């Protein structure tokens, strides 16, 4: 598909890991991008890299768990009269621990970031989608399967899956398509903070997920590609 010249793709968590790979791949393919992240310096640097190669990009610094930031984002998009071809909801966090020993604060943070922030963001963005717009959730294998010590994270991702399936039904009359991407473990900086002795060379790479997102965006507009599951041939980890 040739990228539309007058519509945009918004990407959250755009400056690191999977989000960075998605940003670079879609920029190279000629899509107009709106980058959302919490680091102004990373957003500015990444946008400059895209600009110098001829890409079209805008960026907005926001904490997606902050209502004030979301309201400002909505006002900013409206002021620039942007229309969204798609929103790629990638931002998220992971915390591990036994379900009944993990502090409730960690449970709340997972739900706030991985579930409620996407809901709040889409409430702001819903008016800006074009016909045959698309919402792409970067979920996880943990949105379909549970693992010991990943219960709280899995609960947030199962809930995100339920949200996607609900929106697919509710937004169908507006011709907005909804896709969930379920990658197995991906070798990103997220794993730098987790005390796990996994063989990271056997994980998926962020670019593998980015290809899946591009595939979903290039599907014929009458096709609702509901789910994409990605796994390394070596297994889940």
Short mmCIF file of C-alpha atoms in Angstrom, two decimals:
data_model
loop_
_atom_site.label_atom_id
_atom_site.label_comp_id
_atom_site.label_asym_id
_atom_site.label_seq_id
_atom_site.Cartn_x
_atom_site.Cartn_y
_atom_site.Cartn_z
CA UNK A 1 0.00 0.00 0.00
CA UNK A 2 1.19 3.49 -0.84
CA UNK A 3 1.07 5.61 2.36
CA UNK A 4 -1.58 8.37 2.23
CA UNK A 5 -0.09 11.84 1.99
CA UNK A 6 -2.70 13.53 4.16
CA UNK A 7 -3.07 11.21 7.14
CA UNK A 8 -0.88 10.17 10.02
CA UNK A 9 0.14 7.19 12.14
CA UNK A 10 0.52 7.83 15.86
CA UNK A 11 2.98 5.61 17.76
CA UNK A 12 3.28 5.49 21.55
CA UNK A 13 6.49 4.48 23.27
CA UNK A 14 8.14 5.48 20.01
CA UNK A 15 11.74 6.04 21.10
CA UNK A 16 12.81 2.66 22.52
CA UNK A 17 12.59 -1.05 21.82
CA UNK A 18 9.63 -2.19 19.75
CA UNK A 19 8.30 1.35 19.33
CA UNK A 20 11.62 2.55 17.93
CA UNK A 21 11.74 -0.32 15.44
CA UNK A 22 8.16 0.43 14.33
CA UNK A 23 8.98 4.11 13.95
CA UNK A 24 12.05 3.47 11.83
CA UNK A 25 10.34 0.91 9.62
CA UNK A 26 7.26 3.03 8.94
CA UNK A 27 9.35 6.15 8.37
CA UNK A 28 11.41 4.27 5.78
CA UNK A 29 8.18 3.19 4.09
CA UNK A 30 7.05 6.81 3.76
CA UNK A 31 4.32 7.07 6.39
CA UNK A 32 3.65 10.39 8.15
CA UNK A 33 4.33 9.80 11.84
CA UNK A 34 3.30 11.30 15.16
CA UNK A 35 5.69 10.09 17.85
CA UNK A 36 4.65 9.98 21.50
CA UNK A 37 7.03 9.29 24.39
CA UNK A 38 8.10 10.72 27.75
CA UNK A 39 11.63 11.79 26.79
CA UNK A 40 11.81 15.09 24.94
CA UNK A 41 15.48 14.62 24.07
CA UNK A 42 14.92 11.18 22.51
CA UNK A 43 11.88 12.42 20.60
CA UNK A 44 13.78 15.39 19.24
CA UNK A 45 16.79 13.34 18.20
CA UNK A 46 14.72 10.61 16.55
CA UNK A 47 12.57 13.14 14.70
CA UNK A 48 15.71 14.87 13.40
CA UNK A 49 17.03 11.53 12.10
CA UNK A 50 13.77 10.98 10.22
CA UNK A 51 13.66 14.54 8.86
CA UNK A 52 17.16 14.39 7.39
CA UNK A 53 16.23 11.28 5.42
CA UNK A 54 13.18 13.01 3.95
CA UNK A 55 10.55 11.68 6.33
CA UNK A 56 7.57 13.59 7.67
CA UNK A 57 7.28 13.45 11.44
CA UNK A 58 5.79 15.35 14.36
CA UNK A 59 6.32 14.56 18.04
CA UNK A 60 4.63 15.25 21.36
CA UNK A 61 6.05 14.61 24.82
CA UNK A 62 3.43 13.01 27.05
CA UNK A 63 2.97 10.74 30.04
CA UNK A 64 -0.01 8.66 28.93
CA UNK A 65 -1.11 8.11 32.53
CA UNK A 66 -1.53 11.89 32.98
CA UNK A 67 -4.96 13.30 32.05
CA UNK A 68 -3.52 16.79 31.56
CA UNK A 69 -0.97 15.52 29.02
CA UNK A 70 -3.66 13.63 27.12
CA UNK A 71 -5.93 16.66 26.94
CA UNK A 72 -3.04 18.75 25.65
CA UNK A 73 -2.27 16.08 23.05
CA UNK A 74 -5.85 16.19 21.80
CA UNK A 75 -5.76 19.98 21.54
CA UNK A 76 -2.42 19.82 19.71
CA UNK A 77 -3.68 17.30 17.13
CA UNK A 78 -6.82 19.39 16.57
CA UNK A 79 -4.80 22.59 16.15
CA UNK A 80 -2.72 20.94 13.43
CA UNK A 81 -5.84 19.49 11.76
CA UNK A 82 -4.30 16.04 11.62
CA UNK A 83 -6.26 12.95 10.63
CA UNK A 84 -5.17 9.55 11.87
CA UNK A 85 -4.82 6.58 9.58
CA UNK A 86 -3.76 4.49 12.56
CA UNK A 87 -2.69 4.49 16.19
CA UNK A 88 -0.06 1.96 17.27
CA UNK A 89 -0.39 1.56 21.04
CA UNK A 90 2.95 0.18 22.08
CA UNK A 91 3.84 1.88 25.38
CA UNK A 92 3.75 -0.43 28.39
CA UNK A 93 5.63 -1.71 31.41
CA UNK A 94 6.43 -5.10 32.93
CA UNK A 95 6.80 -6.14 36.55
CA UNK A 96 7.24 -9.67 37.83
CA UNK A 97 6.58 -11.40 41.12
CA UNK A 98 4.34 -14.00 42.71
CA UNK A 99 0.75 -12.84 42.44
CA UNK A 100 -0.02 -12.84 46.16
CA UNK A 101 3.33 -11.33 47.13
CA UNK A 102 3.52 -8.49 44.61
CA UNK A 103 2.68 -5.13 46.21
CA UNK A 104 -0.72 -3.80 45.23
CA UNK A 105 1.00 -0.63 44.08
CA UNK A 106 2.76 -2.67 41.37
CA UNK A 107 -0.56 -4.22 40.34
CA UNK A 108 -2.10 -0.77 40.08
CA UNK A 109 0.81 0.61 38.05
CA UNK A 110 0.57 -2.26 35.58
CA UNK A 111 -3.15 -1.76 35.11
CA UNK A 112 -2.81 2.02 34.91
CA UNK A 113 -0.09 1.89 32.25
CA UNK A 114 -1.00 -1.20 30.23
CA UNK A 115 -4.80 -0.90 30.24
CA UNK A 116 -6.22 2.40 31.48
CA UNK A 117 -3.72 4.61 29.64
CA UNK A 118 -4.69 3.11 26.24
CA UNK A 119 -8.37 3.57 27.09
CA UNK A 120 -7.83 7.22 28.06
CA UNK A 121 -5.70 7.87 24.97
CA UNK A 122 -8.28 6.39 22.60
CA UNK A 123 -11.02 8.46 24.22
CA UNK A 124 -9.00 11.49 23.13
CA UNK A 125 -8.08 10.16 19.68
CA UNK A 126 -11.43 8.70 18.55
CA UNK A 127 -12.56 11.88 16.78
CA UNK A 128 -9.42 12.07 14.62
CA UNK A 129 -9.57 8.73 12.79
CA UNK A 130 -10.18 8.59 9.05
CA UNK A 131 -12.56 6.09 7.43
CA UNK A 132 -10.96 2.66 7.52
CA UNK A 133 -8.69 3.84 10.31
CA UNK A 134 -6.89 1.28 12.41
CA UNK A 135 -5.93 0.69 16.02
CA UNK A 136 -3.00 -1.66 16.57
CA UNK A 137 -2.35 -2.89 20.10
CA UNK A 138 1.11 -4.28 20.83
CA UNK A 139 0.07 -6.93 23.31
CA UNK A 140 2.15 -9.96 24.39
CA UNK A 141 2.11 -13.72 24.49
CA UNK A 142 1.17 -13.04 28.11
CA UNK A 143 -2.14 -11.73 26.78
CA UNK A 144 -3.01 -15.32 25.84
CA UNK A 145 -0.94 -17.49 28.19
CA UNK A 146 -0.02 -17.17 31.86
CA UNK A 147 3.37 -17.89 33.41
CA UNK A 148 4.50 -18.15 37.05
CA UNK A 149 5.51 -14.75 38.46
CA UNK A 150 3.98 -12.97 35.45
CA UNK A 151 0.40 -13.05 36.74
CA UNK A 152 -0.08 -9.31 37.25
CA UNK A 153 1.45 -8.48 33.88
CA UNK A 154 -0.66 -11.17 32.21
CA UNK A 155 -3.80 -9.82 33.87
CA UNK A 156 -3.13 -6.38 32.35
CA UNK A 157 -2.51 -7.92 28.93
CA UNK A 158 -5.53 -10.23 29.04
CA UNK A 159 -7.57 -7.12 29.85
CA UNK A 160 -5.98 -5.28 26.93
CA UNK A 161 -6.98 -8.15 24.66
CA UNK A 162 -10.57 -7.88 25.93
CA UNK A 163 -10.50 -4.15 25.25
CA UNK A 164 -9.33 -4.74 21.67
CA UNK A 165 -12.03 -7.32 21.02
CA UNK A 166 -14.69 -5.00 22.43
CA UNK A 167 -13.52 -2.04 20.33
CA UNK A 168 -13.47 -4.21 17.21
CA UNK A 169 -17.22 -4.72 17.65
CA UNK A 170 -18.09 -1.23 18.84
CA UNK A 171 -16.09 0.64 16.20
CA UNK A 172 -17.04 -1.53 13.23
CA UNK A 173 -19.90 0.81 12.18
CA UNK A 174 -17.29 3.60 11.92
CA UNK A 175 -15.07 1.37 9.77
CA UNK A 176 -12.25 1.48 12.32
CA UNK A 177 -10.32 -1.78 12.33
CA UNK A 178 -8.64 -3.22 15.42
CA UNK A 179 -5.59 -5.51 15.42
CA UNK A 180 -3.78 -7.08 18.36
CA UNK A 181 -0.16 -8.19 17.97
CA UNK A 182 0.96 -10.93 20.36
CA UNK A 183 4.75 -11.33 20.28
CA UNK A 184 6.61 -13.84 22.40
CA UNK A 185 9.59 -12.43 24.33
CA UNK A 186 11.33 -9.64 22.44
CA UNK A 187 14.94 -8.60 23.03
CA UNK A 188 14.36 -5.02 24.20
CA UNK A 189 15.61 -2.81 27.05
CA UNK A 190 12.55 -3.89 29.05
CA UNK A 191 14.43 -7.09 29.90
CA UNK A 192 17.40 -5.14 31.24
CA UNK A 193 15.35 -4.38 34.35
CA UNK A 194 14.04 -7.90 34.93
CA UNK A 195 16.05 -10.43 36.92
CA UNK A 196 15.59 -13.29 34.47
CA UNK A 197 18.26 -15.56 33.08
CA UNK A 198 16.78 -15.99 29.61
CA UNK A 199 18.76 -16.56 26.42
CA UNK A 200 18.07 -13.24 24.78
CA UNK A 201 19.64 -14.30 21.50
CA UNK A 202 16.71 -16.71 21.13
CA UNK A 203 14.12 -13.97 21.53
CA UNK A 204 12.34 -12.13 18.76
CA UNK A 205 13.94 -8.87 17.69
CA UNK A 206 12.01 -5.57 17.73
CA UNK A 207 12.23 -5.46 13.94
CA UNK A 208 10.23 -8.71 13.77
CA UNK A 209 7.32 -7.02 15.52
CA UNK A 210 7.70 -3.93 13.32
CA UNK A 211 7.28 -6.11 10.23
CA UNK A 212 4.06 -7.49 11.69
CA UNK A 213 2.74 -3.97 12.25
CA UNK A 214 3.61 -2.95 8.70
CA UNK A 215 1.87 -6.08 7.41
CA UNK A 216 -1.29 -5.14 9.33
CA UNK A 217 -1.21 -1.59 7.97
CA UNK A 218 -0.84 -2.86 4.42
CA UNK A 219 -3.83 -5.23 4.61
CA UNK A 220 -6.67 -4.32 2.22
CA UNK A 221 -8.92 -1.77 3.87
CA UNK A 222 -11.91 -4.12 3.82
CA UNK A 223 -9.94 -6.74 5.78
CA UNK A 224 -9.96 -6.71 9.57
CA UNK A 225 -6.78 -8.50 10.58
CA UNK A 226 -7.84 -9.35 14.12
CA UNK A 227 -4.70 -10.91 15.57
CA UNK A 228 -1.06 -11.50 14.72
CA UNK A 229 0.92 -13.95 16.87
CA UNK A 230 4.73 -13.89 16.57
CA UNK A 231 7.12 -16.46 18.00
CA UNK A 232 10.78 -17.31 17.47
CA UNK A 233 11.31 -20.76 15.95
CA UNK A 234 13.35 -21.58 19.05
CA UNK A 235 10.25 -21.16 21.24
CA UNK A 236 8.61 -18.53 23.43
CA UNK A 237 11.85 -17.41 25.08
#
